[in-house]
Amino acid sequence: MEKREPESRSRGAQKELVVVTGASGLIGTALIEKLASKFLIAGLDNAGYPFPPAEAECICVDLTSDNSVEFALDRIRYAYGNRIASVVHLAAYYDFLGKPSDLYDQITVKGTERLLKNLQKFKVDQFIFSSSMLVYKPSSPGVKIDEEWPLEPKWDYPKSKVATEKILHDKRGTIPVVTMRIAGVYNGQGNSIPVVNQIQRIYEKQITARLYPGDITHGSTYVHLDDLVNAIVHTIGNRKELPAELTLNIGDDETLSYQELQDIISKQLSGKIAEIIPIPKWFAKAGAFMLNLFGKAFIKPWMIDLADDHFELDSDKAKKLLGWKPRHGLRETLPEIVKNLKANPEKFYKVNKLK
């Protein structure tokens, strides 16, 4: 009897395989849609809704389970063979609660370790890990953070990224690894939790929109979703020329201060700038505690200590090695975001999971 190749392997014999974890998320979805014309895509994510785009084979995986990760990788081997052009690892645990959670260790750290262990059975050209700008020690306005900047993660999310970066260094074997330390991601619909919550406070004329317990000349770098996706695509395309271990910052060219964000948003919403009133940190913490005692406010007491932090990212290394550059900026995109809010507030709140 003639032996037949699995359908997915024979159907795309000329295409190489890219594996994307966190395939149903904002970044994973946009990346899959961008890559689908040139690659076969295996999308790994939790079981159930939401699902990865139809362009990817949906493979359910629980990163906290040895058996589940092994089964998912066995499925990939059966369908596509032992060669993988790139694994783009986006899956991670993340919340703004500020409370300790075992999920950071089980999903982000140990989940990556499980994935890496099972990938040793494959010929993998590249492993891309989505780390965070927040692993760095804060800088100051005008002082840009490059990849050699000291690390000083201050809460569980960036701490889990630093721990995972070490796992990748120690246990990658012969798999080349690119660590992307990514700025806060946004697009024209918003999709940046800090930015859209600031917009919401101003739009709803909340008293907290006028109060700030930190240095309003400080801020953080962001990156447009399209630019991040293009950076990943460039990284995959250049995989054979890149070093075996590489760390890259990915962010916009401009870093807006809190004051600038406030002014742009206020002007787009009401045509005028709203003055920010400085308040002491103890007062802000007490207010945040009370707001969360009687409801679910975005601002948590633990965030107050970070209000002075400034992250100004230097992405020159990525520009030089990848031939990439950001084509968007938050300053130019904020009017589009606010326009979408004003055109359809209900949709904006739903898309951005606001209450």
mmCIF file of C-alpha atoms in Angstrom:
data_model
loop_
_atom_site.group_PDB
_atom_site.id
_atom_site.type_symbol
_atom_site.label_atom_id
_atom_site.label_comp_id
_atom_site.label_asym_id
_atom_site.label_seq_id
_atom_site.Cartn_x
_atom_site.Cartn_y
_atom_site.Cartn_z
ATOM 1 C CA MET A 1 0.000 0.000 0.000
ATOM 2 C CA GLU A 2 1.288 3.451 -0.896
ATOM 3 C CA LYS A 3 2.233 5.561 2.133
ATOM 4 C CA ARG A 4 0.745 9.057 2.072
ATOM 5 C CA GLU A 5 2.211 12.147 3.686
ATOM 6 C CA PRO A 6 0.032 13.938 6.254
ATOM 7 C CA GLU A 7 -2.207 16.401 4.460
ATOM 8 C CA SER A 8 -0.810 19.570 6.056
ATOM 9 C CA ARG A 9 2.782 18.598 5.212
ATOM 10 C CA SER A 10 2.135 17.694 1.571
ATOM 11 C CA ARG A 11 -0.149 20.678 0.985
ATOM 12 C CA GLY A 12 2.565 23.197 1.858
ATOM 13 C CA ALA A 13 5.712 21.295 0.968
ATOM 14 C CA GLN A 14 7.444 24.424 -0.357
ATOM 15 C CA LYS A 15 6.755 26.487 2.753
ATOM 16 C CA GLU A 16 8.741 26.447 5.967
ATOM 17 C CA LEU A 17 7.059 26.222 9.353
ATOM 18 C CA VAL A 18 6.707 28.969 11.961
ATOM 19 C CA VAL A 19 5.309 28.086 15.389
ATOM 20 C CA VAL A 20 3.550 30.892 17.275
ATOM 21 C CA THR A 21 2.579 30.539 20.935
ATOM 22 C CA GLY A 22 -0.082 32.843 22.304
ATOM 23 C CA ALA A 23 -1.494 32.603 18.793
ATOM 24 C CA SER A 24 -4.955 33.990 19.590
ATOM 25 C CA GLY A 25 -3.664 37.135 21.297
ATOM 26 C CA LEU A 26 -3.349 40.620 19.834
ATOM 27 C CA ILE A 27 0.251 40.199 18.672
ATOM 28 C CA GLY A 28 -0.094 36.539 17.697
ATOM 29 C CA THR A 29 -3.152 37.195 15.532
ATOM 30 C CA ALA A 30 -1.534 40.108 13.681
ATOM 31 C CA LEU A 31 1.711 38.169 13.215
ATOM 32 C CA ILE A 32 0.008 35.074 11.812
ATOM 33 C CA GLU A 33 -1.959 37.151 9.322
ATOM 34 C CA LYS A 34 1.304 38.791 8.197
ATOM 35 C CA LEU A 35 3.275 35.537 7.872
ATOM 36 C CA ALA A 36 0.620 33.265 6.388
ATOM 37 C CA SER A 37 1.404 33.957 2.729
ATOM 38 C CA LYS A 38 5.027 32.821 3.115
ATOM 39 C CA PHE A 39 4.984 30.199 5.888
ATOM 40 C CA LEU A 40 3.016 27.325 7.283
ATOM 41 C CA ILE A 41 1.837 28.378 10.740
ATOM 42 C CA ALA A 42 1.188 26.237 13.789
ATOM 43 C CA GLY A 43 -0.623 28.314 16.405
ATOM 44 C CA LEU A 44 -0.333 27.154 20.019
ATOM 45 C CA ASP A 45 -2.723 28.489 22.640
ATOM 46 C CA ASN A 46 -5.118 27.535 25.410
ATOM 47 C CA ALA A 47 -8.151 25.437 24.558
ATOM 48 C CA GLY A 48 -11.342 27.327 23.754
ATOM 49 C CA TYR A 49 -12.229 30.828 22.608
ATOM 50 C CA PRO A 50 -10.566 32.990 21.357
ATOM 51 C CA PHE A 51 -8.978 30.954 18.593
ATOM 52 C CA PRO A 52 -5.950 31.697 16.392
ATOM 53 C CA PRO A 53 -6.648 33.026 12.878
ATOM 54 C CA ALA A 54 -7.836 30.467 10.330
ATOM 55 C CA GLU A 55 -4.477 30.726 8.530
ATOM 56 C CA ALA A 56 -2.844 28.779 11.374
ATOM 57 C CA GLU A 57 -3.422 25.228 12.485
ATOM 58 C CA CYS A 58 -4.826 25.566 15.993
ATOM 59 C CA ILE A 59 -3.013 23.310 18.467
ATOM 60 C CA CYS A 60 -4.261 23.463 22.043
ATOM 61 C CA VAL A 61 -1.588 23.450 24.724
ATOM 62 C CA ASP A 62 -1.340 23.940 28.469
ATOM 63 C CA LEU A 63 2.142 25.268 29.181
ATOM 64 C CA THR A 64 1.860 24.179 32.822
ATOM 65 C CA SER A 65 1.608 20.517 31.789
ATOM 66 C CA ASP A 66 4.552 18.371 30.661
ATOM 67 C CA ASN A 67 2.218 15.980 28.843
ATOM 68 C CA SER A 68 0.318 18.741 27.068
ATOM 69 C CA VAL A 69 3.476 20.432 25.761
ATOM 70 C CA GLU A 70 4.909 17.089 24.643
ATOM 71 C CA PHE A 71 1.648 16.191 22.876
ATOM 72 C CA ALA A 72 1.524 19.557 21.073
ATOM 73 C CA LEU A 73 5.086 19.198 19.812
ATOM 74 C CA ASP A 74 4.419 15.597 18.756
ATOM 75 C CA ARG A 75 1.493 16.879 16.698
ATOM 76 C CA ILE A 76 3.804 19.404 15.008
ATOM 77 C CA ARG A 77 6.381 16.717 14.243
ATOM 78 C CA TYR A 78 3.767 14.405 12.743
ATOM 79 C CA ALA A 79 2.191 17.107 10.578
ATOM 80 C CA TYR A 80 5.244 19.114 9.523
ATOM 81 C CA GLY A 81 8.400 17.115 10.203
ATOM 82 C CA ASN A 82 11.403 17.943 12.378
ATOM 83 C CA ARG A 83 12.392 21.329 10.958
ATOM 84 C CA ILE A 84 11.058 24.651 12.273
ATOM 85 C CA ALA A 85 12.108 27.950 10.753
ATOM 86 C CA SER A 86 11.176 29.971 13.825
ATOM 87 C CA VAL A 87 9.344 29.629 17.120
ATOM 88 C CA VAL A 88 7.806 32.947 18.187
ATOM 89 C CA HIS A 89 7.053 32.578 21.880
ATOM 90 C CA LEU A 90 4.443 35.155 22.896
ATOM 91 C CA ALA A 91 2.530 33.176 25.521
ATOM 92 C CA ALA A 92 3.021 34.406 29.098
ATOM 93 C CA TYR A 93 1.089 35.239 32.240
ATOM 94 C CA TYR A 94 0.303 38.901 32.860
ATOM 95 C CA ASP A 95 -1.919 40.929 35.168
ATOM 96 C CA PHE A 96 -2.066 44.333 36.847
ATOM 97 C CA LEU A 97 -3.174 43.066 40.246
ATOM 98 C CA GLY A 98 0.303 43.399 41.720
ATOM 99 C CA LYS A 99 -0.194 40.315 43.861
ATOM 100 C CA PRO A 100 2.154 37.301 43.890
ATOM 101 C CA SER A 101 0.970 34.521 41.587
ATOM 102 C CA ASP A 102 2.366 31.059 40.924
ATOM 103 C CA LEU A 103 1.201 31.449 37.326
ATOM 104 C CA TYR A 104 4.176 33.679 36.503
ATOM 105 C CA ASP A 105 6.462 30.792 37.359
ATOM 106 C CA GLN A 106 4.265 27.982 36.013
ATOM 107 C CA ILE A 107 3.381 29.597 32.659
ATOM 108 C CA THR A 108 6.087 32.123 31.813
ATOM 109 C CA VAL A 109 9.184 30.549 33.349
ATOM 110 C CA LYS A 110 8.577 26.811 33.594
ATOM 111 C CA GLY A 111 6.252 26.851 30.565
ATOM 112 C CA THR A 112 9.078 28.211 28.435
ATOM 113 C CA GLU A 113 11.441 25.637 29.902
ATOM 114 C CA ARG A 114 9.019 22.832 28.986
ATOM 115 C CA LEU A 115 8.683 24.181 25.458
ATOM 116 C CA LEU A 116 12.445 24.526 25.044
ATOM 117 C CA LYS A 117 13.052 21.002 26.341
ATOM 118 C CA ASN A 118 10.690 19.465 23.780
ATOM 119 C CA LEU A 119 12.088 21.601 20.965
ATOM 120 C CA GLN A 120 15.502 19.963 21.416
ATOM 121 C CA LYS A 121 14.131 17.069 19.335
ATOM 122 C CA PHE A 122 13.693 19.421 16.352
ATOM 123 C CA LYS A 123 15.986 21.320 14.027
ATOM 124 C CA VAL A 124 14.986 24.864 15.026
ATOM 125 C CA ASP A 125 16.512 27.759 13.099
ATOM 126 C CA GLN A 126 15.432 30.340 15.650
ATOM 127 C CA PHE A 127 13.557 30.908 18.915
ATOM 128 C CA ILE A 128 12.137 34.419 19.476
ATOM 129 C CA PHE A 129 11.179 35.291 23.032
ATOM 130 C CA SER A 130 8.919 38.263 23.802
ATOM 131 C CA SER A 131 10.433 39.905 26.859
ATOM 132 C CA SER A 132 9.660 43.375 28.183
ATOM 133 C CA MET A 133 11.215 46.818 28.431
ATOM 134 C CA LEU A 134 10.207 46.706 32.105
ATOM 135 C CA VAL A 135 13.123 44.390 32.935
ATOM 136 C CA TYR A 136 15.428 47.432 32.875
ATOM 137 C CA LYS A 137 16.378 49.827 35.629
ATOM 138 C CA PRO A 138 14.505 53.091 34.912
ATOM 139 C CA SER A 139 16.455 55.902 33.258
ATOM 140 C CA SER A 140 15.722 59.647 33.074
ATOM 141 C CA PRO A 141 14.483 61.965 30.300
ATOM 142 C CA GLY A 142 16.995 62.135 27.475
ATOM 143 C CA VAL A 143 18.893 59.044 28.668
ATOM 144 C CA LYS A 144 18.148 56.102 26.383
ATOM 145 C CA ILE A 145 18.194 52.496 27.522
ATOM 146 C CA ASP A 146 20.217 50.161 25.315
ATOM 147 C CA GLU A 147 20.547 46.384 25.592
ATOM 148 C CA GLU A 148 23.513 46.657 27.993
ATOM 149 C CA TRP A 149 21.564 48.765 30.489
ATOM 150 C CA PRO A 150 21.327 47.304 34.040
ATOM 151 C CA LEU A 151 18.330 45.111 34.842
ATOM 152 C CA GLU A 152 16.081 46.007 37.754
ATOM 153 C CA PRO A 153 12.611 44.430 37.414
ATOM 154 C CA LYS A 154 10.305 45.782 40.113
ATOM 155 C CA TRP A 155 7.239 43.523 40.024
ATOM 156 C CA ASP A 156 6.341 39.953 39.178
ATOM 157 C CA TYR A 157 5.711 40.361 35.450
ATOM 158 C CA PRO A 158 9.171 41.713 34.487
ATOM 159 C CA LYS A 159 10.800 39.486 37.130
ATOM 160 C CA SER A 160 9.330 36.451 35.354
ATOM 161 C CA LYS A 161 10.763 37.713 32.061
ATOM 162 C CA VAL A 162 14.264 38.036 33.527
ATOM 163 C CA ALA A 163 14.035 34.512 34.985
ATOM 164 C CA THR A 164 12.906 33.185 31.592
ATOM 165 C CA GLU A 165 15.729 34.963 29.761
ATOM 166 C CA LYS A 166 18.156 33.105 32.027
ATOM 167 C CA ILE A 167 16.432 29.782 31.242
ATOM 168 C CA LEU A 168 16.862 30.475 27.526
ATOM 169 C CA HIS A 169 20.549 31.292 27.976
ATOM 170 C CA ASP A 170 21.251 28.211 30.078
ATOM 171 C CA LYS A 171 19.106 25.614 28.305
ATOM 172 C CA ARG A 172 18.784 26.628 24.660
ATOM 173 C CA GLY A 173 21.198 23.910 23.537
ATOM 174 C CA THR A 174 22.007 24.598 19.902
ATOM 175 C CA ILE A 175 18.831 26.597 19.247
ATOM 176 C CA PRO A 176 19.598 30.244 18.353
ATOM 177 C CA VAL A 177 17.639 32.631 20.591
ATOM 178 C CA VAL A 178 16.523 36.215 19.996
ATOM 179 C CA THR A 179 15.185 38.012 23.059
ATOM 180 C CA MET A 180 13.016 41.003 22.205
ATOM 181 C CA ARG A 181 12.605 43.514 25.011
ATOM 182 C CA ILE A 182 9.422 45.118 23.810
ATOM 183 C CA ALA A 183 7.927 48.502 24.719
ATOM 184 C CA GLY A 184 4.218 48.899 25.529
ATOM 185 C CA VAL A 185 2.176 47.807 22.524
ATOM 186 C CA TYR A 186 -0.682 49.882 21.049
ATOM 187 C CA ASN A 187 -2.589 50.298 17.780
ATOM 188 C CA GLY A 188 -5.254 52.569 16.313
ATOM 189 C CA GLN A 189 -7.963 50.934 18.423
ATOM 190 C CA GLY A 190 -5.981 51.483 21.612
ATOM 191 C CA ASN A 191 -5.134 48.041 22.983
ATOM 192 C CA SER A 192 -2.637 49.453 25.498
ATOM 193 C CA ILE A 193 -3.955 49.043 29.034
ATOM 194 C CA PRO A 194 -2.197 52.092 30.548
ATOM 195 C CA VAL A 195 -2.992 54.378 27.591
ATOM 196 C CA VAL A 196 -6.681 53.490 27.232
ATOM 197 C CA ASN A 197 -7.221 53.749 30.981
ATOM 198 C CA GLN A 198 -5.728 57.240 30.908
ATOM 199 C CA ILE A 199 -8.048 58.082 28.011
ATOM 200 C CA GLN A 200 -11.023 56.658 29.923
ATOM 201 C CA ARG A 201 -10.301 58.734 33.034
ATOM 202 C CA ILE A 202 -10.132 61.943 30.982
ATOM 203 C CA TYR A 203 -13.172 61.052 28.835
ATOM 204 C CA GLU A 204 -15.300 60.313 31.906
ATOM 205 C CA LYS A 205 -13.980 63.433 33.704
ATOM 206 C CA GLN A 206 -12.856 61.368 36.674
ATOM 207 C CA ILE A 207 -11.102 63.284 39.434
ATOM 208 C CA THR A 208 -8.176 60.847 39.135
ATOM 209 C CA ALA A 209 -7.581 62.146 35.598
ATOM 210 C CA ARG A 210 -6.343 65.437 37.088
ATOM 211 C CA LEU A 211 -4.201 63.963 39.879
ATOM 212 C CA TYR A 212 -0.726 62.455 39.580
ATOM 213 C CA PRO A 213 1.723 61.318 42.289
ATOM 214 C CA GLY A 214 4.857 61.257 40.153
ATOM 215 C CA ASP A 215 7.091 63.336 37.900
ATOM 216 C CA ILE A 216 4.934 64.350 34.935
ATOM 217 C CA THR A 217 8.048 64.875 32.767
ATOM 218 C CA HIS A 218 8.725 61.120 32.947
ATOM 219 C CA GLY A 219 7.123 58.495 30.705
ATOM 220 C CA SER A 220 7.540 55.194 28.884
ATOM 221 C CA THR A 221 8.287 54.122 25.332
ATOM 222 C CA TYR A 222 5.545 52.402 23.355
ATOM 223 C CA VAL A 223 5.521 50.577 20.016
ATOM 224 C CA HIS A 224 2.790 50.288 17.391
ATOM 225 C CA LEU A 225 1.530 46.760 16.813
ATOM 226 C CA ASP A 226 2.317 46.968 13.092
ATOM 227 C CA ASP A 227 5.915 47.979 13.825
ATOM 228 C CA LEU A 228 6.353 45.160 16.342
ATOM 229 C CA VAL A 229 4.992 42.609 13.878
ATOM 230 C CA ASN A 230 7.334 43.924 11.188
ATOM 231 C CA ALA A 231 10.270 43.653 13.596
ATOM 232 C CA ILE A 232 9.420 39.988 14.217
ATOM 233 C CA VAL A 233 9.007 39.342 10.491
ATOM 234 C CA HIS A 234 12.411 40.953 9.826
ATOM 235 C CA THR A 235 13.935 38.830 12.593
ATOM 236 C CA ILE A 236 12.587 35.641 11.037
ATOM 237 C CA GLY A 237 13.771 36.699 7.597
ATOM 238 C CA ASN A 238 17.291 37.409 8.882
ATOM 239 C CA ARG A 239 17.512 34.342 11.116
ATOM 240 C CA LYS A 240 20.478 32.758 9.335
ATOM 241 C CA GLU A 241 22.597 35.904 9.626
ATOM 242 C CA LEU A 242 21.930 36.712 13.286
ATOM 243 C CA PRO A 243 24.113 35.674 16.252
ATOM 244 C CA ALA A 244 23.244 32.530 18.213
ATOM 245 C CA GLU A 245 22.179 34.689 21.154
ATOM 246 C CA LEU A 246 20.835 38.175 20.604
ATOM 247 C CA THR A 247 18.894 40.749 22.642
ATOM 248 C CA LEU A 248 17.024 43.535 20.859
ATOM 249 C CA ASN A 249 15.017 46.518 22.101
ATOM 250 C CA ILE A 250 11.857 47.176 20.105
ATOM 251 C CA GLY A 251 10.185 50.567 20.552
ATOM 252 C CA ASP A 252 9.090 53.843 18.984
ATOM 253 C CA ASP A 253 11.628 56.551 18.249
ATOM 254 C CA GLU A 254 9.889 59.041 20.568
ATOM 255 C CA THR A 255 9.051 58.652 24.246
ATOM 256 C CA LEU A 256 6.163 60.824 25.424
ATOM 257 C CA SER A 257 6.011 62.080 28.998
ATOM 258 C CA TYR A 258 2.904 61.663 31.147
ATOM 259 C CA GLN A 259 2.274 65.393 30.694
ATOM 260 C CA GLU A 260 2.445 65.099 26.900
ATOM 261 C CA LEU A 261 0.076 62.132 26.873
ATOM 262 C CA GLN A 262 -2.369 64.028 29.074
ATOM 263 C CA ASP A 263 -2.213 67.150 26.909
ATOM 264 C CA ILE A 264 -2.715 65.317 23.608
ATOM 265 C CA ILE A 265 -5.625 63.243 24.910
ATOM 266 C CA SER A 266 -7.324 66.226 26.597
ATOM 267 C CA LYS A 267 -7.008 68.386 23.517
ATOM 268 C CA GLN A 268 -8.429 65.645 21.275
ATOM 269 C CA LEU A 269 -11.387 65.070 23.618
ATOM 270 C CA SER A 270 -12.311 68.610 24.641
ATOM 271 C CA GLY A 271 -10.180 70.982 22.614
ATOM 272 C CA LYS A 272 -8.330 72.206 25.687
ATOM 273 C CA ILE A 273 -5.550 71.092 28.010
ATOM 274 C CA ALA A 274 -6.409 70.005 31.540
ATOM 275 C CA GLU A 275 -3.964 70.950 34.291
ATOM 276 C CA ILE A 276 -2.442 68.083 36.287
ATOM 277 C CA ILE A 277 -2.468 68.508 40.068
ATOM 278 C CA PRO A 278 0.508 66.917 41.878
ATOM 279 C CA ILE A 279 -0.358 64.859 44.968
ATOM 280 C CA PRO A 280 1.821 63.066 47.540
ATOM 281 C CA LYS A 281 2.300 59.339 47.145
ATOM 282 C CA TRP A 282 0.777 58.488 50.536
ATOM 283 C CA PHE A 283 -2.411 60.287 49.523
ATOM 284 C CA ALA A 284 -2.495 58.537 46.135
ATOM 285 C CA LYS A 285 -2.024 55.129 47.773
ATOM 286 C CA ALA A 286 -4.843 55.781 50.224
ATOM 287 C CA GLY A 287 -7.113 56.896 47.391
ATOM 288 C CA ALA A 288 -6.251 53.870 45.248
ATOM 289 C CA PHE A 289 -6.904 51.586 48.215
ATOM 290 C CA MET A 290 -10.351 53.091 48.781
ATOM 291 C CA LEU A 291 -11.254 52.966 45.085
ATOM 292 C CA ASN A 292 -10.375 49.263 44.954
ATOM 293 C CA LEU A 293 -12.105 48.591 48.265
ATOM 294 C CA PHE A 294 -15.438 49.672 46.804
ATOM 295 C CA GLY A 295 -14.857 48.633 43.198
ATOM 296 C CA LYS A 296 -12.279 47.503 40.637
ATOM 297 C CA ALA A 297 -10.253 50.572 39.729
ATOM 298 C CA PHE A 298 -7.344 50.251 37.317
ATOM 299 C CA ILE A 299 -4.939 52.162 39.556
ATOM 300 C CA LYS A 300 -3.671 49.924 42.358
ATOM 301 C CA PRO A 301 -1.711 51.095 45.437
ATOM 302 C CA TRP A 302 1.441 49.261 44.296
ATOM 303 C CA MET A 303 1.538 51.296 41.071
ATOM 304 C CA ILE A 304 2.078 54.532 42.971
ATOM 305 C CA ASP A 305 5.677 53.635 43.806
ATOM 306 C CA LEU A 306 6.395 53.288 40.063
ATOM 307 C CA ALA A 307 4.910 56.647 39.057
ATOM 308 C CA ASP A 308 8.346 58.282 38.756
ATOM 309 C CA ASP A 309 9.872 55.532 36.611
ATOM 310 C CA HIS A 310 11.062 56.558 33.153
ATOM 311 C CA PHE A 311 11.757 54.112 30.323
ATOM 312 C CA GLU A 312 13.262 55.658 27.198
ATOM 313 C CA LEU A 313 14.226 52.854 24.858
ATOM 314 C CA ASP A 314 17.099 52.814 22.355
ATOM 315 C CA SER A 315 16.197 50.527 19.426
ATOM 316 C CA ASP A 316 19.198 51.344 17.223
ATOM 317 C CA LYS A 317 20.582 47.800 17.446
ATOM 318 C CA ALA A 318 17.404 46.342 15.937
ATOM 319 C CA LYS A 319 17.471 48.951 13.197
ATOM 320 C CA LYS A 320 21.046 48.073 12.245
ATOM 321 C CA LEU A 321 20.807 44.274 12.451
ATOM 322 C CA LEU A 322 17.300 43.810 11.043
ATOM 323 C CA GLY A 323 17.002 46.651 8.565
ATOM 324 C CA TRP A 324 13.869 47.672 10.497
ATOM 325 C CA LYS A 325 12.571 50.962 11.759
ATOM 326 C CA PRO A 326 9.298 52.037 13.386
ATOM 327 C CA ARG A 327 6.949 53.811 11.014
ATOM 328 C CA HIS A 328 4.410 54.949 13.603
ATOM 329 C CA GLY A 329 4.461 56.984 16.793
ATOM 330 C CA LEU A 330 2.090 57.298 19.719
ATOM 331 C CA ARG A 331 1.901 61.072 19.244
ATOM 332 C CA GLU A 332 0.486 60.579 15.740
ATOM 333 C CA THR A 333 -1.728 57.610 16.681
ATOM 334 C CA LEU A 334 -3.441 59.072 19.774
ATOM 335 C CA PRO A 335 -5.814 61.243 17.677
ATOM 336 C CA GLU A 336 -6.896 58.091 15.800
ATOM 337 C CA ILE A 337 -7.485 56.238 19.076
ATOM 338 C CA VAL A 338 -9.548 59.094 20.519
ATOM 339 C CA LYS A 339 -11.477 59.422 17.258
ATOM 340 C CA ASN A 340 -12.458 55.759 17.500
ATOM 341 C CA LEU A 341 -13.645 56.325 21.064
ATOM 342 C CA LYS A 342 -15.784 59.319 20.116
ATOM 343 C CA ALA A 343 -17.226 57.554 17.052
ATOM 344 C CA ASN A 344 -18.352 54.476 18.992
ATOM 345 C CA PRO A 345 -17.753 54.531 22.762
ATOM 346 C CA GLU A 346 -19.471 51.183 23.319
ATOM 347 C CA LYS A 347 -17.217 49.427 20.806
ATOM 348 C CA PHE A 348 -14.119 51.178 22.171
ATOM 349 C CA TYR A 349 -14.902 50.063 25.710
ATOM 350 C CA LYS A 350 -15.542 46.500 24.537
ATOM 351 C CA VAL A 351 -12.374 46.254 22.422
ATOM 352 C CA ASN A 352 -10.259 47.619 25.259
ATOM 353 C CA LYS A 353 -12.076 45.704 28.031
ATOM 354 C CA LEU A 354 -12.967 48.884 29.897
ATOM 355 C CA LYS A 355 -15.785 49.147 32.416
#
